[in-house]
Amino acid sequence: MGPQSERNYRPHVQVNRTAVGGVPAMRSQTVRGEPCTEFDKRRCENKMILGSLNNWKQDRKFAHPALADVLDRLEKIPFRELENGKHPVRGEDIFFTIMELEAKDPAEAKAEKHERYIDVHFLLEGAETVGWSVDNGKSAVTEHSPEGDYTLFEPAAEEERLRLTPGMYAVFFPEDIHRPGLRSEGGEAASPIRKAVFKISTALFEKA
């Protein structure tokens, strides 16, 4: 499969089209199409999660406590009142960074993945496209920093594009290669985005 054009498509995701507010509810699934419920209480292939706060309450029962703690906070934190930058939640185990950026041309963006932290990307303002693919060991590495907890890659040929609107979140596990901050195909250059990116230590999942 070649690079995907921007479209109303979610890879390996079950869509509930009756979601409140017109934002579909989404649950992670495996590449085999089997529902990945209890997704973060056991090892489950292809664990990326794309969801909406509109449906979080009904999906909460499936979540690991550490992830549930973060997603519960998305409705409670006064993001509009907070300055950009790093904000602690539970020391270095859980923290988030508020950032403002201009959506990038996909041709100019590298993909990334992390080992020590799970990412939760929560869109506050604007429209964001995120490239996503599973780490199959074949993606070309361009930079690796154990200290910074990131590895950069050239975009995978099988990369899918996820479209986020305000109130939606995407969860990326260590197996998930992702390219955040992309503009939509045909979208305006330098379109502004404001988002919060939470970091959850993978050690919290190992303790549960």
PDB file of C-alpha atoms in Angstrom:
ATOM      1  CA  MET A   1       0.000   0.000   0.000  1.00  0.00           C
ATOM      2  CA  GLY A   2       1.421   3.378  -0.929  1.00  0.00           C
ATOM      3  CA  PRO A   3       1.108   6.648   1.025  1.00  0.00           C
ATOM      4  CA  GLN A   4      -2.522   7.416   1.732  1.00  0.00           C
ATOM      5  CA  SER A   5      -4.310  10.525   0.563  1.00  0.00           C
ATOM      6  CA  GLU A   6      -6.277  12.402   3.217  1.00  0.00           C
ATOM      7  CA  ARG A   7      -9.663  10.792   3.624  1.00  0.00           C
ATOM      8  CA  ASN A   8     -12.285   9.852   6.159  1.00  0.00           C
ATOM      9  CA  TYR A   9     -10.615   6.573   7.096  1.00  0.00           C
ATOM     10  CA  ARG A  10      -9.326   5.043  10.300  1.00  0.00           C
ATOM     11  CA  PRO A  11      -7.000   2.023  10.092  1.00  0.00           C
ATOM     12  CA  HIS A  12      -8.036  -1.044  12.072  1.00  0.00           C
ATOM     13  CA  VAL A  13     -10.576   0.981  14.026  1.00  0.00           C
ATOM     14  CA  GLN A  14     -14.189   0.239  14.830  1.00  0.00           C
ATOM     15  CA  VAL A  15     -16.376   3.291  14.240  1.00  0.00           C
ATOM     16  CA  ASN A  16     -19.575   4.087  16.108  1.00  0.00           C
ATOM     17  CA  ARG A  17     -21.365   6.511  13.814  1.00  0.00           C
ATOM     18  CA  THR A  18     -23.942   7.429  16.460  1.00  0.00           C
ATOM     19  CA  ALA A  19     -21.432   9.290  18.587  1.00  0.00           C
ATOM     20  CA  VAL A  20     -22.478  12.476  20.344  1.00  0.00           C
ATOM     21  CA  GLY A  21     -21.620  15.721  18.608  1.00  0.00           C
ATOM     22  CA  GLY A  22     -20.855  14.142  15.266  1.00  0.00           C
ATOM     23  CA  VAL A  23     -17.448  12.853  16.341  1.00  0.00           C
ATOM     24  CA  PRO A  24     -17.219   9.081  15.810  1.00  0.00           C
ATOM     25  CA  ALA A  25     -16.277   6.811  18.675  1.00  0.00           C
ATOM     26  CA  MET A  26     -13.198   4.750  17.915  1.00  0.00           C
ATOM     27  CA  ARG A  27     -11.690   1.707  19.527  1.00  0.00           C
ATOM     28  CA  SER A  28      -8.303   0.198  18.832  1.00  0.00           C
ATOM     29  CA  GLN A  29      -8.220  -3.115  17.009  1.00  0.00           C
ATOM     30  CA  THR A  30      -5.520  -5.541  16.006  1.00  0.00           C
ATOM     31  CA  VAL A  31      -4.262  -5.851  12.446  1.00  0.00           C
ATOM     32  CA  ARG A  32      -6.258  -9.067  12.252  1.00  0.00           C
ATOM     33  CA  GLY A  33      -9.448  -7.116  12.788  1.00  0.00           C
ATOM     34  CA  GLU A  34     -10.138  -8.548  16.246  1.00  0.00           C
ATOM     35  CA  PRO A  35     -11.221  -6.020  18.885  1.00  0.00           C
ATOM     36  CA  CYS A  36      -8.301  -5.117  21.096  1.00  0.00           C
ATOM     37  CA  THR A  37     -10.334  -4.720  24.290  1.00  0.00           C
ATOM     38  CA  GLU A  38      -8.363  -4.698  27.527  1.00  0.00           C
ATOM     39  CA  PHE A  39      -5.837  -3.181  25.092  1.00  0.00           C
ATOM     40  CA  ASP A  40      -3.306  -2.032  27.629  1.00  0.00           C
ATOM     41  CA  LYS A  41      -3.727  -4.744  30.286  1.00  0.00           C
ATOM     42  CA  ARG A  42      -2.137  -7.344  28.043  1.00  0.00           C
ATOM     43  CA  ARG A  43       0.275  -7.389  25.148  1.00  0.00           C
ATOM     44  CA  CYS A  44      -1.814  -6.700  22.077  1.00  0.00           C
ATOM     45  CA  GLU A  45      -0.410  -6.182  18.608  1.00  0.00           C
ATOM     46  CA  ASN A  46      -1.040  -2.825  16.959  1.00  0.00           C
ATOM     47  CA  LYS A  47      -2.343  -0.903  19.955  1.00  0.00           C
ATOM     48  CA  MET A  48      -2.794   2.622  18.646  1.00  0.00           C
ATOM     49  CA  ILE A  49      -5.994   4.172  20.006  1.00  0.00           C
ATOM     50  CA  LEU A  50      -7.936   6.996  18.368  1.00  0.00           C
ATOM     51  CA  GLY A  51     -10.854   8.332  20.360  1.00  0.00           C
ATOM     52  CA  SER A  52     -13.069  11.204  21.392  1.00  0.00           C
ATOM     53  CA  LEU A  53     -13.978  12.593  24.795  1.00  0.00           C
ATOM     54  CA  ASN A  54     -17.614  12.215  23.721  1.00  0.00           C
ATOM     55  CA  ASN A  55     -17.231   8.457  24.105  1.00  0.00           C
ATOM     56  CA  TRP A  56     -14.588   8.158  26.790  1.00  0.00           C
ATOM     57  CA  LYS A  57     -16.991   7.302  29.627  1.00  0.00           C
ATOM     58  CA  GLN A  58     -18.325   4.222  27.862  1.00  0.00           C
ATOM     59  CA  ASP A  59     -14.823   3.077  26.877  1.00  0.00           C
ATOM     60  CA  ARG A  60     -13.234   3.751  30.268  1.00  0.00           C
ATOM     61  CA  LYS A  61     -13.816   0.220  31.575  1.00  0.00           C
ATOM     62  CA  PHE A  62     -11.273  -1.124  29.072  1.00  0.00           C
ATOM     63  CA  ALA A  63      -8.429   1.173  30.107  1.00  0.00           C
ATOM     64  CA  HIS A  64      -5.391   0.553  32.258  1.00  0.00           C
ATOM     65  CA  PRO A  65      -5.544   2.763  35.407  1.00  0.00           C
ATOM     66  CA  ALA A  66      -2.594   4.909  34.305  1.00  0.00           C
ATOM     67  CA  LEU A  67      -4.192   5.629  30.940  1.00  0.00           C
ATOM     68  CA  ALA A  68      -7.620   6.152  32.516  1.00  0.00           C
ATOM     69  CA  ASP A  69      -6.071   8.676  34.909  1.00  0.00           C
ATOM     70  CA  VAL A  70      -4.773  10.753  32.004  1.00  0.00           C
ATOM     71  CA  LEU A  71      -7.906  10.541  29.864  1.00  0.00           C
ATOM     72  CA  ASP A  72     -10.062  11.479  32.868  1.00  0.00           C
ATOM     73  CA  ARG A  73      -7.993  14.644  33.230  1.00  0.00           C
ATOM     74  CA  LEU A  74      -8.604  15.810  29.662  1.00  0.00           C
ATOM     75  CA  GLU A  75     -12.022  17.189  30.622  1.00  0.00           C
ATOM     76  CA  LYS A  76     -10.836  18.687  33.912  1.00  0.00           C
ATOM     77  CA  ILE A  77      -7.603  20.512  33.117  1.00  0.00           C
ATOM     78  CA  PRO A  78      -8.167  24.199  32.163  1.00  0.00           C
ATOM     79  CA  PHE A  79      -5.893  24.042  29.121  1.00  0.00           C
ATOM     80  CA  ARG A  80      -6.960  27.479  27.862  1.00  0.00           C
ATOM     81  CA  GLU A  81      -5.676  29.042  31.073  1.00  0.00           C
ATOM     82  CA  LEU A  82      -2.303  27.294  31.016  1.00  0.00           C
ATOM     83  CA  GLU A  83       0.833  28.562  29.381  1.00  0.00           C
ATOM     84  CA  ASN A  84       2.668  26.586  26.745  1.00  0.00           C
ATOM     85  CA  GLY A  85       5.367  24.310  28.087  1.00  0.00           C
ATOM     86  CA  LYS A  86       5.786  21.363  30.443  1.00  0.00           C
ATOM     87  CA  HIS A  87       3.329  20.695  33.282  1.00  0.00           C
ATOM     88  CA  PRO A  88       3.817  17.930  35.892  1.00  0.00           C
ATOM     89  CA  VAL A  89       1.072  15.492  36.870  1.00  0.00           C
ATOM     90  CA  ARG A  90       2.931  12.725  38.726  1.00  0.00           C
ATOM     91  CA  GLY A  91       6.546  13.796  38.541  1.00  0.00           C
ATOM     92  CA  GLU A  92       8.371  12.192  35.634  1.00  0.00           C
ATOM     93  CA  ASP A  93       5.901   9.303  35.524  1.00  0.00           C
ATOM     94  CA  ILE A  94       3.132  11.426  33.999  1.00  0.00           C
ATOM     95  CA  PHE A  95       3.458  14.947  32.632  1.00  0.00           C
ATOM     96  CA  PHE A  96       2.218  16.929  29.671  1.00  0.00           C
ATOM     97  CA  THR A  97       3.431  19.660  27.372  1.00  0.00           C
ATOM     98  CA  ILE A  98       1.177  22.274  25.809  1.00  0.00           C
ATOM     99  CA  MET A  99       2.448  23.429  22.454  1.00  0.00           C
ATOM    100  CA  GLU A 100       1.447  25.662  19.581  1.00  0.00           C
ATOM    101  CA  LEU A 101       2.767  24.900  16.126  1.00  0.00           C
ATOM    102  CA  GLU A 102       2.090  25.370  12.464  1.00  0.00           C
ATOM    103  CA  ALA A 103       0.885  22.282  10.639  1.00  0.00           C
ATOM    104  CA  LYS A 104       3.729  20.888   8.543  1.00  0.00           C
ATOM    105  CA  ASP A 105       3.919  19.754   4.966  1.00  0.00           C
ATOM    106  CA  PRO A 106       4.060  15.926   5.199  1.00  0.00           C
ATOM    107  CA  ALA A 107       7.012  15.948   2.801  1.00  0.00           C
ATOM    108  CA  GLU A 108       9.063  17.800   5.425  1.00  0.00           C
ATOM    109  CA  ALA A 109       8.222  15.718   8.512  1.00  0.00           C
ATOM    110  CA  LYS A 110       9.977  12.707  10.020  1.00  0.00           C
ATOM    111  CA  ALA A 111       8.200   9.922  11.889  1.00  0.00           C
ATOM    112  CA  GLU A 112       9.007   9.051  15.502  1.00  0.00           C
ATOM    113  CA  LYS A 113       8.507   6.454  18.222  1.00  0.00           C
ATOM    114  CA  HIS A 114       9.347   6.164  21.909  1.00  0.00           C
ATOM    115  CA  GLU A 115      10.377   3.369  24.263  1.00  0.00           C
ATOM    116  CA  ARG A 116      10.090   4.725  27.817  1.00  0.00           C
ATOM    117  CA  TYR A 117       6.878   6.698  27.432  1.00  0.00           C
ATOM    118  CA  ILE A 118       3.445   6.247  25.917  1.00  0.00           C
ATOM    119  CA  ASP A 119       2.140   9.346  24.122  1.00  0.00           C
ATOM    120  CA  VAL A 120      -1.359  10.774  24.413  1.00  0.00           C
ATOM    121  CA  HIS A 121      -1.905  13.550  21.859  1.00  0.00           C
ATOM    122  CA  PHE A 122      -4.955  15.706  22.674  1.00  0.00           C
ATOM    123  CA  LEU A 123      -5.965  18.357  20.152  1.00  0.00           C
ATOM    124  CA  LEU A 124      -7.141  21.660  21.635  1.00  0.00           C
ATOM    125  CA  GLU A 125      -7.413  23.946  18.609  1.00  0.00           C
ATOM    126  CA  GLY A 126      -7.113  23.643  14.843  1.00  0.00           C
ATOM    127  CA  ALA A 127      -7.097  20.514  12.697  1.00  0.00           C
ATOM    128  CA  GLU A 128      -4.266  18.001  12.747  1.00  0.00           C
ATOM    129  CA  THR A 129      -3.335  15.041  10.617  1.00  0.00           C
ATOM    130  CA  VAL A 130      -1.098  12.375  12.164  1.00  0.00           C
ATOM    131  CA  GLY A 131       0.721   9.733  10.161  1.00  0.00           C
ATOM    132  CA  TRP A 132       0.729   6.299  11.784  1.00  0.00           C
ATOM    133  CA  SER A 133       2.288   2.914  11.081  1.00  0.00           C
ATOM    134  CA  VAL A 134       3.317  -0.138  13.080  1.00  0.00           C
ATOM    135  CA  ASP A 135       7.016  -0.706  13.711  1.00  0.00           C
ATOM    136  CA  ASN A 136       7.789  -3.790  11.628  1.00  0.00           C
ATOM    137  CA  GLY A 137      11.557  -3.373  11.883  1.00  0.00           C
ATOM    138  CA  LYS A 138      11.834  -2.303   8.248  1.00  0.00           C
ATOM    139  CA  SER A 139      11.455   1.478   8.550  1.00  0.00           C
ATOM    140  CA  ALA A 140      14.620   3.453   7.821  1.00  0.00           C
ATOM    141  CA  VAL A 141      16.045   4.993  10.996  1.00  0.00           C
ATOM    142  CA  THR A 142      17.417   8.517  10.587  1.00  0.00           C
ATOM    143  CA  GLU A 143      18.231   9.343  14.223  1.00  0.00           C
ATOM    144  CA  HIS A 144      18.210   7.522  17.563  1.00  0.00           C
ATOM    145  CA  SER A 145      18.467   9.118  21.007  1.00  0.00           C
ATOM    146  CA  PRO A 146      18.110   6.859  24.071  1.00  0.00           C
ATOM    147  CA  GLU A 147      18.542   9.918  26.299  1.00  0.00           C
ATOM    148  CA  GLY A 148      15.755  11.794  24.547  1.00  0.00           C
ATOM    149  CA  ASP A 149      13.582   8.664  24.265  1.00  0.00           C
ATOM    150  CA  TYR A 150      12.999   8.963  20.560  1.00  0.00           C
ATOM    151  CA  THR A 151      13.888   7.317  17.302  1.00  0.00           C
ATOM    152  CA  LEU A 152      13.212   9.122  14.033  1.00  0.00           C
ATOM    153  CA  PHE A 153      12.267   7.340  10.833  1.00  0.00           C
ATOM    154  CA  GLU A 154      11.551   8.000   7.218  1.00  0.00           C
ATOM    155  CA  PRO A 155       7.776   7.698   6.681  1.00  0.00           C
ATOM    156  CA  ALA A 156       6.670   4.116   6.067  1.00  0.00           C
ATOM    157  CA  ALA A 157       5.191   3.208   2.697  1.00  0.00           C
ATOM    158  CA  GLU A 158       2.172   1.745   4.485  1.00  0.00           C
ATOM    159  CA  GLU A 159       1.608   4.827   6.664  1.00  0.00           C
ATOM    160  CA  GLU A 160      -2.010   5.735   7.304  1.00  0.00           C
ATOM    161  CA  ARG A 161      -3.277   9.251   7.975  1.00  0.00           C
ATOM    162  CA  LEU A 162      -5.446  10.014  11.015  1.00  0.00           C
ATOM    163  CA  ARG A 163      -7.445  13.233  11.184  1.00  0.00           C
ATOM    164  CA  LEU A 164      -7.899  14.867  14.591  1.00  0.00           C
ATOM    165  CA  THR A 165     -10.304  17.661  15.456  1.00  0.00           C
ATOM    166  CA  PRO A 166     -10.572  19.402  18.859  1.00  0.00           C
ATOM    167  CA  GLY A 167     -11.704  17.005  21.573  1.00  0.00           C
ATOM    168  CA  MET A 168     -10.091  13.968  19.962  1.00  0.00           C
ATOM    169  CA  TYR A 169      -7.064  12.101  21.287  1.00  0.00           C
ATOM    170  CA  ALA A 170      -4.601   9.574  19.909  1.00  0.00           C
ATOM    171  CA  VAL A 171      -2.615   7.157  22.079  1.00  0.00           C
ATOM    172  CA  PHE A 172       0.686   5.830  20.730  1.00  0.00           C
ATOM    173  CA  PHE A 173       2.448   2.859  22.340  1.00  0.00           C
ATOM    174  CA  PRO A 174       6.117   1.877  21.822  1.00  0.00           C
ATOM    175  CA  GLU A 175       5.153  -0.180  18.749  1.00  0.00           C
ATOM    176  CA  ASP A 176       3.510   2.813  17.068  1.00  0.00           C
ATOM    177  CA  ILE A 177       5.499   5.002  14.676  1.00  0.00           C
ATOM    178  CA  HIS A 178       3.761   8.360  14.302  1.00  0.00           C
ATOM    179  CA  ARG A 179       4.138  11.712  12.526  1.00  0.00           C
ATOM    180  CA  PRO A 180       2.180  14.389  14.385  1.00  0.00           C
ATOM    181  CA  GLY A 181       1.504  17.955  13.341  1.00  0.00           C
ATOM    182  CA  LEU A 182       0.819  17.380   9.651  1.00  0.00           C
ATOM    183  CA  ARG A 183      -1.522  19.526   7.636  1.00  0.00           C
ATOM    184  CA  SER A 184      -4.297  17.908   5.669  1.00  0.00           C
ATOM    185  CA  GLU A 185      -3.736  17.213   2.014  1.00  0.00           C
ATOM    186  CA  GLY A 186      -4.782  20.387   0.247  1.00  0.00           C
ATOM    187  CA  GLY A 187      -4.965  22.201   3.588  1.00  0.00           C
ATOM    188  CA  GLU A 188      -3.748  25.726   4.136  1.00  0.00           C
ATOM    189  CA  ALA A 189      -0.040  26.182   4.631  1.00  0.00           C
ATOM    190  CA  ALA A 190       1.027  27.127   8.161  1.00  0.00           C
ATOM    191  CA  SER A 191      -2.387  26.376   9.692  1.00  0.00           C
ATOM    192  CA  PRO A 192      -2.119  26.788  13.497  1.00  0.00           C
ATOM    193  CA  ILE A 193      -2.502  23.919  15.962  1.00  0.00           C
ATOM    194  CA  ARG A 194      -2.655  23.956  19.762  1.00  0.00           C
ATOM    195  CA  LYS A 195      -2.382  20.626  21.532  1.00  0.00           C
ATOM    196  CA  ALA A 196      -1.374  18.873  24.728  1.00  0.00           C
ATOM    197  CA  VAL A 197       0.934  15.867  24.600  1.00  0.00           C
ATOM    198  CA  PHE A 198       0.903  13.668  27.699  1.00  0.00           C
ATOM    199  CA  LYS A 199       3.755  11.309  28.510  1.00  0.00           C
ATOM    200  CA  ILE A 200       2.995   8.191  30.578  1.00  0.00           C
ATOM    201  CA  SER A 201       5.917   6.068  31.763  1.00  0.00           C
ATOM    202  CA  THR A 202       5.716   2.504  30.480  1.00  0.00           C
ATOM    203  CA  ALA A 203       6.875   1.423  33.956  1.00  0.00           C
ATOM    204  CA  LEU A 204       3.387   2.234  35.255  1.00  0.00           C
ATOM    205  CA  PHE A 205       1.928  -0.370  32.917  1.00  0.00           C
ATOM    206  CA  GLU A 206       4.422  -2.985  34.026  1.00  0.00           C
ATOM    207  CA  LYS A 207       3.370  -2.547  37.669  1.00  0.00           C
ATOM    208  CA  ALA A 208      -0.313  -3.224  37.015  1.00  0.00           C
TER     209      ALA A 208
END
